[in-house]
Short mmCIF file of C-alpha atoms in Angstrom, two decimals:
data_model
loop_
_atom_site.label_atom_id
_atom_site.label_comp_id
_atom_site.label_asym_id
_atom_site.label_seq_id
_atom_site.Cartn_x
_atom_site.Cartn_y
_atom_site.Cartn_z
CA MET A 1389 -0.04 -0.03 -0.10
CA ALA A 1390 1.39 3.43 -0.87
CA GLU A 1391 2.28 5.61 2.04
CA ASN A 1392 -0.14 8.52 2.75
CA ARG A 1393 1.78 11.85 2.49
CA ILE A 1394 0.27 14.82 4.19
CA ARG A 1395 1.68 18.23 3.15
CA VAL A 1396 1.41 21.22 5.33
CA ASP A 1397 2.47 24.51 3.94
CA ALA A 1398 3.00 26.85 6.94
CA ARG A 1399 5.22 29.31 5.13
CA GLY A 1400 4.81 32.92 6.13
CA ILE A 1401 3.07 32.03 9.39
CA ALA A 1402 4.74 33.30 12.50
CA CYS A 1403 5.43 30.99 15.67
CA PRO A 1404 3.64 29.20 16.79
CA GLY A 1405 1.63 28.79 13.57
CA PRO A 1406 3.83 25.95 12.05
CA ILE A 1407 3.75 23.77 15.10
CA THR A 1408 -0.13 24.19 15.64
CA GLU A 1409 -0.60 23.37 11.87
CA LEU A 1410 1.64 20.24 12.38
CA VAL A 1411 -0.65 19.27 15.39
CA LYS A 1412 -3.80 19.74 13.21
CA ALA A 1413 -2.47 17.48 10.67
CA TYR A 1414 -1.17 14.84 13.17
CA ARG A 1415 -4.76 14.57 14.60
CA ASN A 1416 -6.01 13.29 11.22
CA ALA A 1417 -3.05 11.03 10.51
CA LYS A 1418 -2.66 7.49 11.08
CA ASN A 1419 0.45 5.49 12.16
CA GLY A 1420 2.61 5.04 8.96
CA ASP A 1421 1.64 8.38 7.41
CA ILE A 1422 4.23 10.98 6.48
CA ILE A 1423 3.64 14.49 7.39
CA GLU A 1424 5.68 16.98 5.47
CA VAL A 1425 5.81 20.51 7.02
CA MET A 1426 7.11 23.61 5.18
CA ALA A 1427 7.76 26.61 7.41
CA THR A 1428 9.70 29.86 7.20
CA ASP A 1429 9.69 30.81 10.96
CA PRO A 1430 13.12 29.96 12.44
CA GLY A 1431 11.36 28.86 15.68
CA PHE A 1432 10.03 25.85 13.93
CA LYS A 1433 13.14 23.86 14.18
CA PRO A 1434 13.40 23.80 18.00
CA ASP A 1435 9.65 23.36 18.26
CA VAL A 1436 9.46 20.44 15.87
CA GLU A 1437 12.55 18.80 17.58
CA ALA A 1438 10.91 19.27 21.07
CA TRP A 1439 7.55 17.80 19.50
CA ILE A 1440 9.43 14.65 18.19
CA LYS A 1441 11.15 14.15 21.43
CA ARG A 1442 8.18 14.30 23.49
CA THR A 1443 5.64 12.51 21.29
CA GLY A 1444 7.90 9.76 20.16
CA ASN A 1445 7.05 10.09 16.43
CA GLN A 1446 9.90 9.88 14.02
CA LEU A 1447 11.72 12.88 12.31
CA LEU A 1448 12.85 11.41 8.93
CA GLU A 1449 14.49 14.68 7.65
CA PHE A 1450 14.84 18.28 8.56
CA ARG A 1451 16.35 20.44 5.81
CA GLU A 1452 16.62 24.08 4.83
CA GLU A 1453 15.95 25.08 1.19
CA GLY A 1454 16.34 28.70 0.50
CA GLY A 1455 14.87 30.23 3.58
CA THR A 1456 12.20 27.42 4.03
CA TYR A 1457 12.54 24.67 6.50
CA VAL A 1458 11.15 21.32 5.74
CA ALA A 1459 10.35 18.61 8.37
CA VAL A 1460 9.46 15.17 7.13
CA ILE A 1461 7.85 13.26 9.93
CA LYS A 1462 6.65 9.67 10.16
CA VAL A 1463 3.71 9.07 12.54
CA THR A 1464 4.55 6.22 14.65
CA ALA A 1465 3.53 6.96 18.32
CA LYS A 1466 -0.26 7.00 18.15
CA LYS A 1467 -1.98 4.65 20.47
CA MET B 467 -26.56 54.37 -8.35
CA LYS B 468 -26.02 52.87 -4.99
CA ARG B 469 -23.77 49.82 -4.84
CA ARG B 470 -25.22 46.90 -3.00
CA VAL B 471 -23.23 45.34 -0.19
CA VAL B 472 -24.38 42.15 1.38
CA ILE B 473 -22.63 41.30 4.73
CA ILE B 474 -23.37 37.70 5.88
CA GLY B 475 -22.95 37.79 9.70
CA GLY B 476 -23.95 40.48 12.09
CA GLY B 477 -21.05 39.89 14.74
CA SER B 478 -18.17 42.20 15.53
CA GLY B 479 -16.89 42.20 11.94
CA GLY B 480 -20.17 42.46 10.15
CA ALA B 481 -21.96 45.04 12.28
CA ILE B 482 -18.79 47.21 12.45
CA LEU B 483 -18.26 47.09 8.79
CA ALA B 484 -22.02 47.98 8.13
CA ASN B 485 -21.85 50.90 10.33
CA ASN B 486 -18.78 52.23 8.62
CA LEU B 487 -20.11 52.43 5.21
CA PRO B 488 -21.69 55.68 4.02
CA LEU B 489 -25.34 54.97 3.22
CA GLU B 490 -25.50 57.63 0.49
CA ASP B 491 -23.24 55.45 -1.57
CA PHE B 492 -24.14 52.03 -0.51
CA GLU B 493 -27.12 49.84 0.08
CA VAL B 494 -26.19 47.83 2.85
CA THR B 495 -27.85 44.60 3.98
CA VAL B 496 -26.82 42.43 6.98
CA VAL B 497 -28.01 38.86 7.09
CA ASP B 498 -27.63 36.67 10.24
CA ARG B 499 -29.43 33.38 11.42
CA SER B 500 -29.45 34.86 14.88
CA PRO B 501 -31.33 38.02 15.87
CA TYR B 502 -28.43 38.59 18.48
CA HIS B 503 -25.04 39.86 18.41
CA TYR B 504 -22.91 38.34 21.27
CA TYR B 505 -20.02 39.83 23.09
CA TRP B 506 -18.24 36.47 23.32
CA PRO B 507 -15.37 37.50 25.58
CA TRP B 508 -17.76 37.78 28.32
CA LEU B 509 -18.33 33.91 28.46
CA LEU B 510 -15.16 33.89 30.49
CA TYR B 511 -16.65 35.92 33.22
CA VAL B 512 -19.89 33.90 33.13
CA ALA B 513 -17.90 30.71 33.45
CA PHE B 514 -15.41 31.83 36.28
CA ARG B 515 -17.01 34.75 37.96
CA GLY B 516 -20.79 33.82 37.73
CA SER B 517 -21.57 37.23 35.95
CA ARG B 518 -25.02 37.82 34.95
CA ARG B 519 -24.23 40.86 33.03
CA PRO B 520 -26.13 40.88 29.61
CA MET B 521 -23.84 39.81 26.83
CA LYS B 522 -26.07 39.93 23.86
CA ARG B 523 -28.03 42.70 21.95
CA GLU B 524 -30.38 42.57 19.11
CA ILE B 525 -28.33 43.04 15.89
CA ARG B 526 -31.03 45.38 14.64
CA SER B 527 -30.52 47.68 17.56
CA LEU B 528 -26.78 47.87 16.89
CA LEU B 529 -27.09 48.84 13.11
CA LYS B 530 -27.36 52.44 11.96
CA PRO B 531 -30.92 53.44 10.61
CA GLY B 532 -30.88 52.68 6.98
CA VAL B 533 -28.84 49.51 7.11
CA ASN B 534 -31.11 46.51 6.22
CA PHE B 535 -31.32 43.58 8.37
CA ILE B 536 -32.62 40.12 7.44
CA GLN B 537 -32.72 37.47 10.05
CA SER B 538 -32.09 34.34 8.16
CA GLY B 539 -29.15 32.10 7.63
CA ALA B 540 -27.32 31.93 4.38
CA GLN B 541 -27.62 28.68 2.69
CA SER B 542 -25.24 29.21 -0.20
CA VAL B 543 -23.05 31.72 -1.86
CA ASP B 544 -22.27 31.62 -5.69
CA LEU B 545 -19.26 33.81 -6.04
CA ASN B 546 -19.18 33.55 -9.82
CA ASN B 547 -22.82 34.75 -10.28
CA ARG B 548 -22.81 37.12 -7.24
CA LYS B 549 -25.84 35.39 -5.43
CA VAL B 550 -26.65 34.55 -2.01
CA VAL B 551 -29.42 32.04 -1.25
CA LEU B 552 -30.94 32.51 2.11
CA GLU B 553 -32.49 29.92 4.36
CA ASN B 554 -35.72 31.75 4.17
CA GLY B 555 -35.89 31.13 0.35
CA LYS B 556 -34.91 34.63 -0.77
CA THR B 557 -32.08 35.21 -3.12
CA LEU B 558 -30.00 38.39 -2.69
CA ASP B 559 -27.77 39.73 -5.88
CA TYR B 560 -24.91 41.93 -4.74
CA ASP B 561 -22.22 44.19 -6.11
CA TYR B 562 -19.89 43.40 -3.10
CA LEU B 563 -20.18 40.62 -0.83
CA VAL B 564 -18.52 40.30 2.77
CA VAL B 565 -18.63 37.09 4.73
CA ALA B 566 -18.38 37.52 8.27
CA THR B 567 -19.87 34.29 9.72
CA GLY B 568 -17.34 33.74 12.36
CA SER B 569 -16.06 30.39 13.46
CA ARG B 570 -17.91 27.66 15.44
CA PRO B 571 -16.85 24.98 18.14
CA THR B 572 -16.81 21.50 16.82
CA TYR B 573 -17.18 18.51 19.05
CA GLY B 574 -16.81 15.57 16.68
CA LEU B 575 -12.88 15.52 16.61
CA ILE B 576 -12.44 14.40 20.15
CA GLY B 577 -14.09 11.21 21.46
CA GLY B 578 -16.43 11.97 24.41
CA HIS B 579 -16.12 15.52 24.02
CA GLU B 580 -19.93 16.25 23.67
CA LYS B 581 -20.67 14.27 26.83
CA ALA B 582 -18.01 16.26 28.79
CA VAL B 583 -19.43 19.54 27.56
CA GLU B 584 -22.89 18.42 28.78
CA LYS B 585 -21.46 17.64 32.13
CA TYR B 586 -18.97 20.35 32.89
CA GLY B 587 -19.70 23.02 30.26
CA ASP B 588 -17.17 25.27 28.22
CA TYR B 589 -16.63 28.91 27.71
CA HIS B 590 -16.34 29.05 23.81
CA SER B 591 -19.79 28.10 22.73
CA THR B 592 -23.00 29.28 24.54
CA ILE B 593 -24.11 31.14 27.64
CA GLU B 594 -25.66 27.89 28.96
CA ASN B 595 -22.28 26.06 28.59
CA ALA B 596 -20.55 28.81 30.34
CA GLU B 597 -23.04 28.84 33.23
CA ARG B 598 -22.42 25.11 33.53
CA VAL B 599 -18.69 25.76 34.08
CA TRP B 600 -19.67 28.23 36.82
CA LYS B 601 -21.70 25.30 38.50
CA THR B 602 -18.69 22.85 37.92
CA VAL B 603 -16.21 25.12 39.75
CA ASN B 604 -18.65 25.79 42.48
CA SER B 605 -19.39 22.23 43.11
CA LEU B 606 -15.66 21.10 43.06
CA LYS B 607 -14.59 20.93 46.63
CA GLN B 608 -11.44 18.69 46.14
CA GLY B 609 -9.54 16.95 43.32
CA THR B 610 -8.30 18.06 40.07
CA PHE B 611 -9.73 20.80 37.89
CA ALA B 612 -8.34 20.59 34.25
CA ILE B 613 -8.54 22.81 31.35
CA VAL B 614 -7.37 21.17 28.23
CA VAL B 615 -6.78 22.85 24.78
CA GLY B 616 -8.59 20.39 22.50
CA GLY B 617 -7.06 21.66 19.17
CA ASP B 618 -6.32 24.61 17.00
CA PRO B 619 -7.90 27.02 16.00
CA TYR B 620 -10.15 28.47 18.82
CA ARG B 621 -11.51 31.96 19.41
CA CYS B 622 -9.22 34.33 21.62
CA PRO B 623 -5.71 32.92 21.93
CA PRO B 624 -5.43 33.91 25.44
CA SER B 625 -8.70 32.51 26.56
CA PRO B 626 -7.56 29.01 27.71
CA LEU B 627 -5.01 30.38 30.15
CA GLU B 628 -7.41 33.21 31.27
CA GLY B 629 -9.77 30.34 32.34
CA VAL B 630 -6.84 28.81 34.24
CA PHE B 631 -5.82 31.93 36.10
CA LEU B 632 -9.44 32.85 37.08
CA ALA B 633 -10.07 29.36 38.17
CA GLU B 634 -7.06 29.34 40.21
CA GLU B 635 -7.98 32.59 41.81
CA PHE B 636 -11.59 31.38 42.35
CA PHE B 637 -10.55 28.18 44.24
CA ARG B 638 -8.07 30.16 46.26
CA SER B 639 -10.66 32.80 47.28
CA ARG B 640 -12.84 29.94 48.45
CA GLY B 641 -10.08 28.59 50.63
CA LEU B 642 -9.97 25.42 48.55
CA ARG B 643 -6.61 25.85 46.85
CA ASP B 644 -4.90 23.23 48.94
CA ARG B 645 -7.62 20.73 48.10
CA VAL B 646 -8.04 21.62 44.40
CA LYS B 647 -5.22 21.15 42.06
CA VAL B 648 -5.49 23.09 38.78
CA VAL B 649 -3.97 21.59 35.61
CA PHE B 650 -3.52 22.92 32.22
CA ALA B 651 -2.69 20.84 29.20
CA VAL B 652 -1.87 22.11 25.64
CA PRO B 653 -0.89 20.35 22.33
CA TYR B 654 2.03 22.86 21.72
CA PRO B 655 5.46 23.36 23.17
CA ARG B 656 4.62 25.83 25.92
CA PRO B 657 1.71 26.98 27.99
CA TYR B 658 1.17 30.17 25.86
CA PRO B 659 1.86 29.28 22.27
CA ALA B 660 3.90 32.53 21.35
CA GLU B 661 7.31 32.50 23.11
CA PRO B 662 7.42 36.22 24.26
CA MET B 663 4.10 36.13 25.96
CA ASN B 664 4.77 32.80 27.44
CA GLU B 665 7.88 34.36 29.22
CA VAL B 666 5.24 36.81 30.85
CA VAL B 667 2.71 34.00 31.76
CA GLU B 668 4.72 30.90 32.59
CA PRO B 669 6.25 32.27 35.75
CA LEU B 670 2.78 33.27 36.95
CA LEU B 671 1.71 29.60 36.50
CA LYS B 672 4.65 28.45 38.63
CA GLU B 673 4.11 31.27 41.27
CA ARG B 674 0.55 30.14 41.58
CA GLY B 675 1.19 26.40 41.66
CA VAL B 676 -0.77 25.53 38.38
CA GLU B 677 0.58 22.28 36.84
CA TYR B 678 0.93 22.42 33.00
CA ILE B 679 1.44 19.65 30.43
CA THR B 680 2.77 20.45 26.97
CA PHE B 681 2.54 18.46 23.73
CA PHE B 682 -0.68 16.91 25.01
CA THR B 683 -2.73 16.29 21.89
CA LEU B 684 -6.10 15.41 23.26
CA ASP B 685 -7.56 12.16 21.51
CA ARG B 686 -10.61 11.20 23.78
CA ILE B 687 -12.17 11.74 27.04
CA GLU B 688 -13.15 8.65 29.09
CA GLU B 689 -15.63 10.09 31.61
CA ASP B 690 -16.35 6.67 33.33
CA ARG B 691 -12.73 6.52 34.30
CA LYS B 692 -12.26 10.41 34.62
CA VAL B 693 -9.23 10.46 32.31
CA ALA B 694 -8.34 12.64 29.34
CA VAL B 695 -6.31 10.59 27.00
CA SER B 696 -3.66 11.95 24.45
CA MET B 697 -2.83 10.59 21.11
CA GLU B 698 0.15 8.93 22.35
CA GLY B 699 -1.82 7.31 25.24
CA GLU B 700 -0.71 9.55 27.95
CA GLU B 701 -3.53 10.12 30.62
CA LEU B 702 -4.52 13.02 32.47
CA LYS B 703 -6.77 12.28 35.50
CA TYR B 704 -9.43 14.82 36.45
CA ASP B 705 -12.40 15.32 38.66
CA ALA B 706 -13.78 18.10 36.44
CA LEU B 707 -12.65 18.96 32.95
CA VAL B 708 -13.19 21.84 30.66
CA VAL B 709 -12.17 21.38 27.13
CA VAL B 710 -11.42 24.38 24.75
CA PRO B 711 -13.15 23.08 21.64
CA PRO B 712 -11.45 23.25 18.31
CA HIS B 713 -13.33 25.53 15.85
CA VAL B 714 -14.25 25.15 12.24
CA GLY B 715 -15.34 27.59 9.70
CA THR B 716 -18.54 28.44 7.82
CA ASP B 717 -21.41 25.97 7.32
CA MET B 718 -22.62 27.74 4.13
CA LYS B 719 -22.29 26.14 0.83
CA ILE B 720 -19.93 28.09 -1.22
CA SER B 721 -19.06 27.90 -4.82
CA PRO B 722 -16.45 27.65 -6.02
CA GLU B 723 -15.44 25.16 -3.27
CA ASP B 724 -11.73 25.55 -3.60
CA VAL B 725 -11.94 28.84 -1.69
CA LEU B 726 -12.42 26.88 1.45
CA THR B 727 -9.74 25.10 3.43
CA THR B 728 -10.47 21.58 4.73
CA ASP B 729 -11.90 22.92 8.06
CA ARG B 730 -14.07 25.34 6.24
CA PHE B 731 -12.22 28.54 6.63
CA ILE B 732 -12.33 30.77 3.54
CA GLN B 733 -8.97 31.64 2.07
CA ALA B 734 -8.23 35.33 1.46
CA ASP B 735 -5.47 37.84 0.81
CA LYS B 736 -3.98 38.63 4.15
CA PHE B 737 -3.60 42.29 3.28
CA THR B 738 -7.06 43.09 1.52
CA ASN B 739 -9.34 40.30 2.89
CA ASN B 740 -10.40 39.62 -0.80
CA ILE B 741 -11.65 35.98 -1.06
CA LYS B 742 -9.17 34.19 -3.17
CA GLY B 743 -9.73 34.99 -6.85
CA PHE B 744 -12.41 37.39 -6.31
CA ASP B 745 -12.27 41.26 -6.17
CA ASP B 746 -15.71 41.73 -5.32
CA ALA B 747 -15.80 39.36 -2.36
CA PHE B 748 -14.32 39.62 1.09
CA VAL B 749 -14.03 37.55 4.14
CA ILE B 750 -13.33 39.26 7.51
CA GLY B 751 -12.83 37.96 11.12
CA ASP B 752 -12.97 34.49 12.26
CA ALA B 753 -14.40 32.94 9.16
CA SER B 754 -11.10 33.58 7.20
CA ALA B 755 -8.13 31.40 6.88
CA VAL B 756 -5.88 34.47 7.13
CA PRO B 757 -3.00 33.66 9.71
CA VAL B 758 -4.06 35.95 12.33
CA ALA B 759 -5.73 35.52 15.75
CA LYS B 760 -9.33 34.71 15.87
CA THR B 761 -10.42 37.72 17.90
CA GLY B 762 -12.87 40.56 17.92
CA VAL B 763 -9.98 43.12 17.30
CA THR B 764 -9.05 41.41 14.22
CA ALA B 765 -12.51 41.38 12.80
CA HIS B 766 -12.88 45.12 13.81
CA LEU B 767 -9.71 46.10 12.11
CA GLN B 768 -10.42 44.08 9.05
CA ALA B 769 -13.90 45.65 8.83
CA GLY B 770 -12.24 49.05 8.69
CA VAL B 771 -9.91 47.97 6.02
CA VAL B 772 -12.58 46.60 3.95
CA ALA B 773 -14.94 49.58 4.40
CA ARG B 774 -12.16 51.90 3.20
CA ARG B 775 -11.47 49.56 0.20
CA LEU B 776 -15.05 49.59 -0.79
CA GLN B 777 -14.87 53.37 -0.85
CA GLY B 778 -11.76 53.28 -3.23
CA GLU B 779 -8.90 53.69 -0.71
CA ASP B 780 -5.91 51.42 -0.95
CA ALA B 781 -6.22 50.31 2.63
CA ARG B 782 -4.30 47.27 3.88
CA ASN B 783 -4.14 45.01 7.01
CA ASN B 784 -0.99 45.03 9.02
CA GLY B 785 -2.03 41.90 10.87
CA ARG B 786 -2.20 43.90 14.17
CA THR B 787 -3.42 41.97 17.26
CA ASN B 788 -4.45 43.48 20.58
CA CYS B 789 -5.91 40.74 22.65
CA PRO B 790 -6.66 41.64 26.42
CA PHE B 791 -5.57 38.97 28.65
CA ASP B 792 -6.87 38.51 32.24
CA LEU B 793 -4.21 37.09 34.49
CA GLY B 794 -6.40 36.90 37.61
CA TYR B 795 -6.04 39.06 40.85
CA GLY B 796 -6.77 42.14 39.00
CA LEU B 797 -3.84 41.85 36.67
CA GLY B 798 -3.82 41.78 32.91
CA THR B 799 -1.64 42.09 29.76
CA PHE B 800 -2.34 42.36 26.19
CA VAL B 801 -1.06 40.21 23.27
CA ILE B 802 0.27 42.73 20.82
CA SER B 803 1.92 41.90 17.49
CA ASP B 804 1.56 42.46 13.62
CA TYR B 805 2.75 40.86 10.39
CA ASN B 806 6.14 42.32 10.84
CA ASN B 807 6.60 42.20 14.62
CA PRO B 808 6.45 39.20 16.95
CA VAL B 809 4.38 39.33 20.08
CA VAL B 810 5.51 42.02 22.51
CA LYS B 811 6.52 40.90 26.02
CA LEU B 812 4.10 43.22 27.83
CA PRO B 813 4.40 42.74 31.62
CA PRO B 814 1.34 42.16 33.95
CA SER B 815 -0.32 45.35 35.24
CA ARG B 816 -3.54 46.56 36.75
CA PHE B 817 -3.93 49.20 34.03
CA SER B 818 -4.06 46.36 31.34
CA HIS B 819 -6.84 44.56 33.28
CA LEU B 820 -8.80 47.70 33.71
CA ALA B 821 -8.42 48.56 30.07
CA LYS B 822 -9.96 45.01 29.25
CA ILE B 823 -13.01 45.69 31.49
CA ALA B 824 -13.32 49.37 30.21
CA PHE B 825 -13.37 48.02 26.67
CA ALA B 826 -16.03 45.55 27.52
CA ALA B 827 -18.31 48.35 28.98
CA ALA B 828 -17.75 50.56 25.87
CA TYR B 829 -18.25 47.75 23.58
CA TRP B 830 -21.85 48.28 22.33
CA ASP B 831 -21.36 51.89 22.01
CA MET B 832 -18.18 51.35 20.01
CA VAL B 833 -20.16 49.07 17.60
CA ARG B 834 -22.99 51.43 17.14
CA TYR B 835 -21.05 54.76 16.94
CA PRO B 836 -17.72 54.12 14.82
CA GLU B 837 -17.64 57.71 13.91
CA LEU B 838 -16.90 58.67 17.58
CA TRP B 839 -14.71 55.63 18.29
CA ASN B 840 -12.65 55.33 15.30
CA PRO B 841 -10.46 58.23 16.10
CA ILE B 842 -9.77 56.95 19.62
CA PHE B 843 -8.89 53.51 18.23
CA GLU B 844 -6.63 54.97 15.73
CA ALA B 845 -4.75 56.98 18.37
CA TYR B 846 -4.55 53.90 20.71
CA PHE B 847 -3.22 51.57 17.89
CA GLU B 848 -0.59 54.19 16.81
CA ALA B 849 0.64 54.60 20.36
CA THR B 850 0.72 50.84 20.93
CA GLU B 851 2.36 49.75 17.75
CA PRO B 852 4.37 46.60 18.40
CA ALA B 853 7.64 48.02 16.87
CA LYS B 854 7.33 50.84 19.52
CA LEU B 855 6.48 48.71 22.41
CA SER B 856 9.12 46.11 21.71
CA LYS B 857 11.82 48.69 22.24
CA ILE B 858 10.43 49.36 25.90
CA TYR B 859 9.51 45.85 26.88
CA VAL B 860 12.44 43.55 25.83
#
C-alpha cells in the first residue's frame, strides 16, 4: 500500500503557527503516514525537535531550502 | 446608483463594517441566522465569575438606521454569479459581498467531548455552557480541575489561560486551593503558544502552583474513568474537565468550493481580505483562513480596511493583534503583534486589566457609533504599535 503523505504549508506564518498546523495534521493522521511541513519561521526547528522528542514520532528529515524549513515526519506513536 | 453590499454575519466584523459604510453610496444588507449579536469574551466571566451581565444585544438595535437587516441564515453563496441564497428562500444579488460568519466550536474530533461539555460546560460556545462551568467550579470541593486545549484554531488565543488563572483565583478565594489542583494541558510546546508572551505568563503559572502539560494532543475523554487521553496514550486524571473546543469555519455552501480550507475557513489575501480569486468578495474575522488570531479586534480592524477599500482607498491590513489577557488577581496584559513584529513581552499590570474591563463596558457603543470611536482607536493603535512597544519591553 502506498504511504499516505500529508503536506502542510505553513510558510509565512509566525510562531507558533507552524507547530499548531503540524498538530492539526497529526490529529487526522494514522500511524505510518508521512507529514511534511514547510515553514519559514526560525522557531519551527526547536519546536518540531521538542515535539518529536516528547511524542515519540519519527523525524525522517529536517532540511533548509532557500529560507524554507522542511520537516518530514513519520507518524509512529499514536495509540 | 448605490452599490449593493451584502454582509453575511452580524457579529463584530459584520456590524462594524455595516456601520462604517456611507449609506448615500451603499445599500447595505446584513444577514444573520440569529437576531442577536454576542459579546463572546464575556463568556469567560460567566464561567469563572458567575457574571449575569447581559452579553447579547439585538443586531437590529446595533445597526445604523438605513442598514437593512434580514434574520435568516445564508444557505449558499455563488461567487461567480454574485448570488446569496438565504434559508428563508430569498435570493440576494450583490455588487460586493462580505462574509463575516465567524467560526464555531466542533465536538466531533475528540471522543467523548460532547458528553464532557454536557457535564462540565465550556466557555467558547454558549451562555448555557459557560453557566455550566460556573456550576462545575462551584461544586468542586477537592480533586483536579483541568482545562485542556482540544485543538487549533479557537477563538481568542489568551482564553484558555485566562480560564486557568481565573479558576485558580476562584479556588484560592474559596479557601480550597490546597484541596483543588489546577492542571492545564496544551498540544503545543509551551503554556502560551507564542514565546515572548509565554515568558510573561509561565512564571505566573509556577508562582501560583498551576501544573501544566505540554505536547498533550487530546484524543479522547473517558468520563467513566475520569481521564483525558492523548494521542500517544498519556493519561490526565481529572475530577472536572473543561476542554477548549477546536473551531471550524462556515457551514454555508460556497461555490467555487476551492476557496475553502479543509476545516471550512475561507482563503483570502491577508492584506486586503479579498476572497481568493474574487475582487468583489471579502471575508473578515474568524471565518477567514488568514493567519491572524481569531479575535474581535482582528474582525474590527479588518472591517475598517474593507470599508475603506469599498470606498476606493488602498487600505491594507498590517496583521495587528491587541488581545486583552486577564491574569487574575486584578492583573492583565495584552497580546500585541503584527505581520512584521512578533508578540510584545508586555508585563502584567492593573492598567491592562482595567483596560479590558473598560473596553467591555464600551463595546456596544463602539459598535454602534464608529464615527466617535474610530479616532480613539486610531490613536490607541498608533501609540501601541508593536515596533514601538518592543523597544520598551524587551
